[in-house]
DNA sequence: TTGTAAGCGTTATCAT
DNA sequence: ATGATAACGCTTACAA
């Protein structure tokens, strides 16, 4: 039923080794090359990736483990990763761990048992046991590339953006437009990137000698329905903030909705800088000024690096690449 | 380095076959069972999925091919699929084809060459060559389960929701609240589900003897920036619609934003029923009345069915399961 | 450059 | 119930 390398060899009148070599890009005597190619054509031969994997001890699969399938940033990077890595004949074994260290542990175990050739991980929320497991990957010489953040005690490659600096520049932008009372709508601070984004906010305020009212710092998920209340409270007792910096996509949408409900116009009543740029934001009026992450670059760097590591090129190991965000300047910031 | 079934056998003082049988759940003599378990423990043996795959001619991988990673509905179903299928020790080989038949063709080829044991496909936009390729899967006895829609000439299992009926009920709901002028914000009609949703709208209007102004039917993606203009035009020359039915998540968000920009209140000025329920909608005031798809059920049915097919249970083949949507009644519909 | 054959880690057949 | 052994489809020395 299935046609193997042996069938091809027989048909072409050469040895199996010759066919194998042909398939792996070795030079054949011209006459043999033609015969092999013809036999492959005629028999409709497809090489068996699994047999190859067993023999070469490579699964040609890379695990991509992300905190949540429903977060567009993660999926946008994954989309690029898939595109690039498929070009190198790698499959992705994608896993969602729901920001849960216990599930993460399962997934890491799962992918390790599937003999993945490398691991690309977006860490998010991590427990000690996860670190131990990650170290196991490294000890077994399975390359690990972290995206978004380093991990304590894990010596490996990291691709990240400078979140603190991104925040600094966003807040600075507001300050340069003469805003002094700037609120922050952030994610949970325990998550590394949100801690960094908060830090950048504080640094900018400090640099420009602006006081920070702790009441201006909101860090709830709007899905927990607390965000509207929190944003509302920003505007109950004067002096109100004149600008808001929202540090992720959901926060951005939530803030827009909350301001709408409060009958506050953007930017006439409140200026806004949001984070991440996805097409659903295009529906918002006015076009928002946004911090954009270099999604393609993140994916390209991660893919390139893991391929290099898999191929045994450990030249610059461990390598941390810190990328810059860009500001998409549009119409949601008013000069006071 | 790697410990194999042979090492275990040796350590336990039994034959490799015995260990293999143990691993596959066969009964062992009590004494041997203990010895084998002990040996496995002591050596830290992990079975090699790849060798197993080669021998059994099963990759323990199921392809899940979806039109776009950035559409929450697809990812929500995928999330559930992963959860369920991992319970059966299957990996997912996930692919995004960007609603592009040519890319789809590549992906189908790719997953077929990886010897997946089954295929779960959300068809979306399909070309003739894709149908041929799908037939190849079926001819090679690789089970295919379609989600969202059947495909002409492809005799296989389908899990879908009754989109026309969902629309009918949503529009009927508006009509029962005394709305007569109801606009539709839909996706491109060439896509099966949007064709169906449009059909349900027309049927409801016809059933209640209401005229349909073709100008009320909008079918652009808001990301193409046309939606705002389209929705605005609904309200330029009277008589205006008093209600809008938006048939997908992006349309729902886009409509809310457009109404906001037009200073039209929900539901005082315009009633709205949206489609799909994701947490970003929680930020919207008032809580929207929504059509909800049974995401868990879709995933469960698809997973169960493909597992059954892989196991050779073809009892009811081909089987089409049509699920019902539910209406989440909230505060965005006003009784006139 | 090519042929031969061993072996990757399993499963499964056939005896016992 | 278990042991011995031949595959599964491929890669890779080693020899020629």
Coordinates of N, CA, C and O in Angstrom, one line a residue, chain A residues 95-218:
Chain A
X95 N 0.4 24.9 22.4 CA -0.3 24.6 23.6 C -0.7 25.9 24.4 O 0.1 26.8 24.4
X96 N -1.8 25.8 25.0 CA -2.4 26.9 25.7 C -2.4 26.5 27.2 O -2.9 25.4 27.5
X97 N -1.8 27.3 28.1 CA -1.9 26.8 29.5 C -2.7 27.7 30.4 O -2.7 27.6 31.6
X98 N -3.4 28.6 29.8 CA -4.5 29.4 30.5 C -3.9 30.1 31.7 O -4.5 30.3 32.7
X99 N -2.7 30.6 31.6 CA -2.0 31.3 32.6 C -1.9 30.5 33.9 O -1.8 31.1 35.0
X100 N -2.0 29.2 33.8 CA -2.0 28.4 35.0 C -0.8 27.5 35.1 O -0.5 26.7 34.2
X101 N 0.1 27.7 36.1 CA 1.3 27.0 36.3 C 1.1 25.5 36.3 O 2.0 24.7 35.8
X102 N 0.0 25.0 36.8 CA -0.2 23.6 36.9 C -0.5 23.0 35.5 O 0.1 22.0 35.1
X103 N -1.3 23.7 34.7 CA -1.5 23.3 33.3 C -0.2 23.4 32.5 O 0.1 22.6 31.7
X104 N 0.5 24.5 32.8 CA 1.8 24.7 32.1 C 2.7 23.4 32.3 O 3.3 22.9 31.4
X105 N 2.7 23.0 33.6 CA 3.5 21.8 33.9 C 3.1 20.6 33.0 O 3.9 19.9 32.4
X106 N 1.8 20.4 32.9 CA 1.3 19.3 32.1 C 1.7 19.5 30.7 O 2.2 18.5 30.0
X107 N 1.6 20.7 30.2 CA 1.9 20.9 28.7 C 3.4 20.7 28.5 O 3.8 20.1 27.5
X108 N 4.2 21.2 29.4 CA 5.7 21.0 29.2 C 6.0 19.5 29.2 O 6.8 19.0 28.3
X109 N 5.4 18.8 30.1 CA 5.6 17.4 30.2 C 5.2 16.7 28.8 O 5.9 15.9 28.2
X110 N 4.0 17.1 28.4 CA 3.4 16.6 27.2 C 4.3 16.8 26.0 O 4.6 15.9 25.3
X111 N 4.8 18.0 25.8 CA 5.6 18.3 24.6 C 6.9 17.6 24.7 O 7.5 17.2 23.8
X112 N 7.4 17.5 26.0 CA 8.7 16.9 26.1 C 8.6 15.4 25.8 O 9.5 14.8 25.1
X113 N 7.5 14.8 26.2 CA 7.3 13.4 25.9 C 7.1 13.2 24.4 O 7.2 12.0 23.9
X114 N 6.8 14.2 23.7 CA 6.6 14.1 22.2 C 7.9 14.4 21.5 O 7.9 14.6 20.3
X115 N 9.0 14.5 22.2 CA 10.3 14.7 21.7 C 10.4 15.9 20.8 O 11.0 15.8 19.7
X116 N 9.9 17.0 21.2 CA 10.0 18.2 20.4 C 11.5 18.6 20.3 O 12.3 18.3 21.2
X117 N 11.8 19.2 19.2 CA 13.2 19.6 18.9 C 13.6 20.9 19.6 O 14.7 21.3 19.7
X118 N 12.5 21.7 20.0 CA 12.8 23.0 20.6 C 11.5 23.5 21.3 O 10.4 23.0 21.0
X119 N 11.7 24.5 22.1 CA 10.5 25.0 22.8 C 10.6 26.5 22.8 O 11.6 27.1 23.1
X120 N 9.4 27.1 22.3 CA 9.3 28.5 22.4 C 8.2 28.8 23.4 O 7.1 28.4 23.2
X121 N 8.5 29.5 24.5 CA 7.6 29.7 25.6 C 7.3 31.2 25.9 O 8.3 32.0 26.0
X122 N 6.1 31.5 26.1 CA 5.7 32.8 26.6 C 5.3 32.6 28.1 O 4.3 32.1 28.4
X123 N 6.2 32.9 29.0 CA 6.1 32.4 30.3 C 4.9 32.9 31.1 O 4.2 32.1 31.8
X124 N 4.5 34.2 31.2 CA 3.4 34.7 32.0 C 3.6 34.2 33.4 O 4.7 34.4 34.0
X125 N 2.7 33.5 33.9 CA 2.6 33.1 35.3 C 3.3 31.8 35.5 O 3.0 30.8 34.9
X126 N 4.4 31.8 36.3 CA 5.3 30.6 36.4 C 5.5 30.2 37.9 O 5.6 31.0 38.8
X127 N 5.5 28.9 38.1 CA 5.8 28.4 39.4 C 7.2 27.7 39.4 O 7.7 27.4 38.4
X128 N 7.7 27.5 40.6 CA 9.0 26.9 40.8 C 9.1 25.6 40.0 O 10.1 25.4 39.3
X129 N 8.1 24.7 40.1 CA 8.2 23.4 39.4 C 8.4 23.6 37.9 O 9.1 22.8 37.2
X130 N 7.8 24.7 37.4 CA 8.0 24.9 36.0 C 9.4 25.2 35.6 O 10.0 24.8 34.6
X131 N 10.1 25.9 36.5 CA 11.5 26.3 36.3 C 12.3 25.0 36.3 O 13.2 24.8 35.4
X132 N 12.0 24.1 37.2 CA 12.7 22.8 37.2 C 12.6 22.1 35.9 O 13.5 21.6 35.3
X133 N 11.3 22.0 35.5 CA 11.0 21.3 34.2 C 11.8 22.0 33.1 O 12.3 21.3 32.2
X134 N 11.8 23.3 33.0 CA 12.5 24.0 31.9 C 14.0 23.6 31.9 O 14.6 23.4 30.9
X135 N 14.5 23.6 33.1 CA 15.9 23.2 33.3 C 16.2 21.8 32.7 O 17.2 21.6 32.1
X136 N 15.2 21.0 32.9 CA 15.3 19.6 32.3 C 15.4 19.6 30.8 O 16.2 18.9 30.2
X137 N 14.6 20.5 30.2 CA 14.8 20.7 28.7 C 16.2 21.1 28.4 O 16.8 20.4 27.5
X138 N 16.7 22.1 29.1 CA 18.0 22.5 28.8 C 19.1 21.5 29.0 O 20.0 21.3 28.2
X139 N 18.9 20.7 30.1 CA 19.8 19.7 30.4 C 19.8 18.6 29.3 O 20.9 18.0 29.0
X140 N 18.7 18.4 28.8 CA 18.6 17.4 27.7 C 18.9 18.0 26.3 O 18.6 17.4 25.3
X141 N 19.5 19.2 26.4 CA 19.9 19.8 25.2 C 18.8 20.1 24.2 O 18.9 20.1 23.0
X142 N 17.6 20.4 24.8 CA 16.5 20.9 23.9 C 16.4 22.4 24.1 O 16.2 22.9 25.1
X143 N 16.7 23.1 23.0 CA 16.8 24.5 23.0 C 15.4 25.2 23.5 O 14.4 24.7 23.1
X144 N 15.5 26.2 24.3 CA 14.4 26.9 24.8 C 14.5 28.4 24.5 O 15.6 29.0 24.8
X145 N 13.5 29.0 23.8 CA 13.6 30.4 23.6 C 12.4 31.0 24.4 O 11.2 30.6 24.2
X146 N 12.6 32.0 25.2 CA 11.6 32.6 25.9 C 11.2 33.9 25.2 O 12.0 34.6 24.7
X147 N 9.9 34.1 25.2 CA 9.4 35.4 24.6 C 8.7 36.2 25.7 O 8.0 35.7 26.5
X148 N 9.0 37.5 25.7 CA 8.4 38.5 26.6 C 9.2 38.7 27.8 O 9.1 39.8 28.4
X149 N 9.8 37.7 28.4 CA 10.5 37.9 29.6 C 11.5 36.8 29.9 O 11.4 35.7 29.5
X150 N 12.6 37.2 30.7 CA 13.5 36.2 31.2 C 12.9 35.5 32.3 O 11.8 35.9 32.8
X151 N 13.6 34.4 32.8 CA 13.1 33.7 33.9 C 14.2 33.5 34.9 O 15.3 33.2 34.5
X152 N 14.0 33.7 36.2 CA 15.1 33.6 37.2 C 15.7 32.2 37.2 O 15.1 31.2 37.3
X153 N 17.0 32.3 37.0 CA 17.8 31.0 37.1 C 17.8 30.2 35.8 O 18.4 29.2 35.7
X154 N 17.0 30.6 34.8 CA 17.0 29.9 33.5 C 17.9 30.6 32.5 O 17.6 31.7 32.1
X155 N 19.0 29.9 32.2 CA 20.0 30.6 31.3 C 19.7 30.1 29.9 O 20.1 29.1 29.5
X156 N 19.0 31.0 29.2 CA 18.6 30.6 27.8 C 18.3 31.9 27.0 O 18.4 33.0 27.6
X157 N 18.0 31.7 25.8 CA 17.7 32.9 24.9 C 16.4 33.5 25.2 O 15.4 32.8 25.5
X158 N 16.4 34.8 25.1 CA 15.1 35.6 25.4 C 14.9 36.6 24.3 O 15.8 37.3 23.9
X159 N 13.7 36.7 23.8 CA 13.3 37.8 22.9 C 12.3 38.6 23.6 O 11.2 38.1 24.0
X160 N 12.5 39.9 23.8 CA 11.6 40.7 24.5 C 11.5 42.1 24.0 O 12.4 42.5 23.2
X161 N 10.5 42.8 24.4 CA 10.5 44.2 24.1 C 10.8 45.0 25.4 O 10.6 44.5 26.5
X162 N 11.2 46.2 25.2 CA 11.5 47.0 26.4 C 10.2 47.7 26.9 O 9.9 48.8 26.5
X163 N 9.6 47.0 27.7 CA 8.2 47.4 28.2 C 8.3 48.7 29.0 O 7.5 49.6 28.8
X164 N 9.3 48.8 29.9 CA 9.4 50.0 30.7 C 9.7 51.2 29.8 O 9.0 52.2 30.0
X165 N 10.5 51.0 28.9 CA 10.8 52.1 28.0 C 9.6 52.5 27.1 O 9.4 53.7 26.9
X166 N 8.9 51.5 26.7 CA 7.7 51.8 25.9 C 6.7 52.6 26.7 O 6.2 53.6 26.2
X167 N 6.6 52.3 28.0 CA 5.7 53.0 28.8 C 6.2 54.4 29.1 O 5.5 55.4 29.1
X168 N 7.5 54.5 29.3 CA 8.1 55.8 29.5 C 7.8 56.7 28.4 O 7.3 57.8 28.6
X169 N 8.0 56.2 27.2 CA 7.8 57.1 26.0 C 6.3 57.5 25.8 O 6.0 58.6 25.5
X170 N 5.4 56.5 26.1 CA 4.0 56.9 26.0 C 3.6 57.9 27.0 O 3.0 58.9 26.6
X171 N 4.0 57.7 28.2 CA 3.7 58.7 29.3 C 4.3 60.0 29.0 O 3.7 61.1 29.1
X172 N 5.6 60.0 28.6 CA 6.3 61.2 28.2 C 5.6 62.0 27.1 O 5.5 63.2 27.1
X173 N 5.1 61.2 26.2 CA 4.3 61.8 25.1 C 3.1 62.6 25.6 O 2.9 63.8 25.2
X174 N 2.5 62.0 26.6 CA 1.3 62.7 27.2 C 1.8 64.0 27.9 O 1.2 65.0 27.8
X175 N 2.9 63.8 28.6 CA 3.5 64.9 29.4 C 3.9 66.1 28.4 O 3.6 67.2 28.7
X176 N 4.5 65.7 27.3 CA 4.9 66.7 26.4 C 3.7 67.5 25.8 O 3.8 68.5 25.2
X177 N 2.5 66.8 25.8 CA 1.3 67.5 25.4 C 0.7 68.2 26.6 O -0.5 68.5 26.6
X178 N 1.5 68.4 27.6 CA 1.1 69.2 28.8 C 0.1 68.6 29.7 O -0.6 69.2 30.5
X179 N 0.0 67.2 29.6 CA -0.8 66.5 30.6 C 0.1 66.4 31.9 O 1.3 66.1 31.8
X180 N -0.6 66.5 33.0 CA 0.1 66.3 34.3 C -0.5 65.3 35.1 O 0.1 64.6 35.9
X181 N -1.8 65.2 35.0 CA -2.5 64.1 35.7 C -2.9 63.0 34.8 O -3.8 63.1 34.0
X182 N -2.0 61.9 34.9 CA -2.1 60.8 33.9 C -2.4 59.5 34.7 O -1.7 59.1 35.6
X183 N -3.5 58.9 34.3 CA -3.9 57.7 34.9 C -3.4 56.5 34.1 O -3.1 56.6 32.9
X184 N -3.2 55.3 34.8 CA -2.7 54.1 34.2 C -3.7 53.0 34.3 O -4.2 52.7 35.4
X185 N -4.1 52.4 33.2 CA -4.9 51.2 33.2 C -4.1 50.1 32.8 O -3.7 49.9 31.7
X186 N -3.7 49.3 33.8 CA -2.7 48.3 33.7 C -3.2 46.9 33.9 O -4.4 46.7 34.4
X187 N -2.5 45.9 33.6 CA -2.8 44.5 33.9 C -2.3 44.2 35.3 O -1.7 45.0 36.0
X188 N -2.4 42.9 35.7 CA -2.0 42.6 37.1 C -0.4 42.7 37.2 O 0.3 42.2 36.4
X189 N 0.0 43.4 38.2 CA 1.4 43.7 38.3 C 2.3 42.5 38.5 O 3.5 42.6 38.2
X190 N 1.7 41.4 39.0 CA 2.5 40.2 39.2 C 3.0 39.7 37.9 O 4.0 39.0 37.9
X191 N 2.3 40.0 36.8 CA 2.8 39.5 35.5 C 3.9 40.4 35.1 O 3.8 41.7 35.1
X192 N 5.0 39.8 34.7 CA 6.2 40.6 34.4 C 6.0 41.8 33.5 O 6.4 42.9 33.9
X193 N 5.4 41.6 32.4 CA 5.3 42.7 31.5 C 4.5 43.9 32.1 O 4.8 45.1 31.8
X194 N 3.5 43.6 32.9 CA 2.8 44.7 33.5 C 3.5 45.4 34.6 O 3.4 46.6 34.8
X195 N 4.3 44.6 35.3 CA 5.2 45.2 36.3 C 6.1 46.2 35.6 O 6.3 47.3 36.1
X196 N 6.7 45.8 34.4 CA 7.6 46.7 33.7 C 6.9 47.9 33.2 O 7.4 49.0 33.2
X197 N 5.7 47.7 32.7 CA 4.9 48.8 32.1 C 4.6 49.9 33.2 O 4.6 51.1 33.0
X198 N 4.3 49.3 34.4 CA 4.0 50.2 35.5 C 5.3 51.0 35.9 O 5.3 52.2 36.1
X199 N 6.4 50.3 35.9 CA 7.7 50.9 36.2 C 8.0 52.1 35.3 O 8.4 53.2 35.7
X200 N 7.8 51.8 34.0 CA 8.0 52.9 33.0 C 7.1 54.1 33.3 O 7.6 55.3 33.1
X201 N 5.9 53.9 33.6 CA 5.0 55.0 34.0 C 5.5 55.8 35.1 O 5.6 57.0 35.1
X202 N 5.9 55.1 36.2 CA 6.4 55.8 37.3 C 7.7 56.6 37.0 O 7.9 57.7 37.5
X203 N 8.5 56.0 36.2 CA 9.8 56.6 35.9 C 9.6 57.9 35.1 O 10.2 58.9 35.3
X204 N 8.6 57.8 34.2 CA 8.3 59.0 33.4 C 7.8 60.1 34.3 O 8.2 61.3 34.2
X205 N 6.9 59.8 35.2 CA 6.3 60.8 36.1 C 7.4 61.4 37.0 O 7.4 62.6 37.1
X206 N 8.2 60.5 37.5 CA 9.3 61.0 38.3 C 10.2 61.9 37.6 O 10.6 63.0 38.0
X207 N 10.6 61.5 36.4 CA 11.5 62.2 35.6 C 11.0 63.7 35.3 O 11.8 64.6 35.3
X208 N 9.8 63.8 35.2 CA 9.2 65.1 34.9 C 8.6 65.8 36.2 O 7.8 66.7 36.1
X209 N 9.0 65.2 37.3 CA 8.6 65.7 38.6 C 7.1 65.8 38.7 O 6.6 66.8 39.3
X210 N 6.4 64.9 38.2 CA 5.0 64.9 38.4 C 4.6 63.9 39.5 O 5.1 62.8 39.6
X211 N 3.7 64.4 40.4 CA 3.2 63.5 41.4 C 2.3 62.4 40.9 O 1.6 62.6 39.9
X212 N 2.4 61.2 41.5 CA 1.5 60.1 41.1 C 0.5 59.9 42.2 O 0.9 59.6 43.4
X213 N -0.7 60.0 41.9 CA -1.8 59.7 42.8 C -2.1 58.2 42.6 O -2.4 57.7 41.6
X214 N -1.9 57.4 43.7 CA -2.0 56.0 43.6 C -3.4 55.6 43.1 O -3.6 54.5 42.6
X215 N -4.3 56.4 43.4 CA -5.7 56.2 42.9 C -5.8 56.2 41.4 O -6.8 55.7 40.8
X216 N -4.8 56.7 40.7 CA -4.9 56.8 39.3 C -4.4 55.5 38.6 O -4.4 55.3 37.4
X217 N -3.9 54.6 39.5 CA -3.3 53.3 38.9 C -4.4 52.2 39.1 O -4.7 51.7 40.2
X218 N -4.9 51.8 37.9 CA -5.9 50.8 37.9 C -5.3 49.5 37.4 O -4.6 49.6 36.4

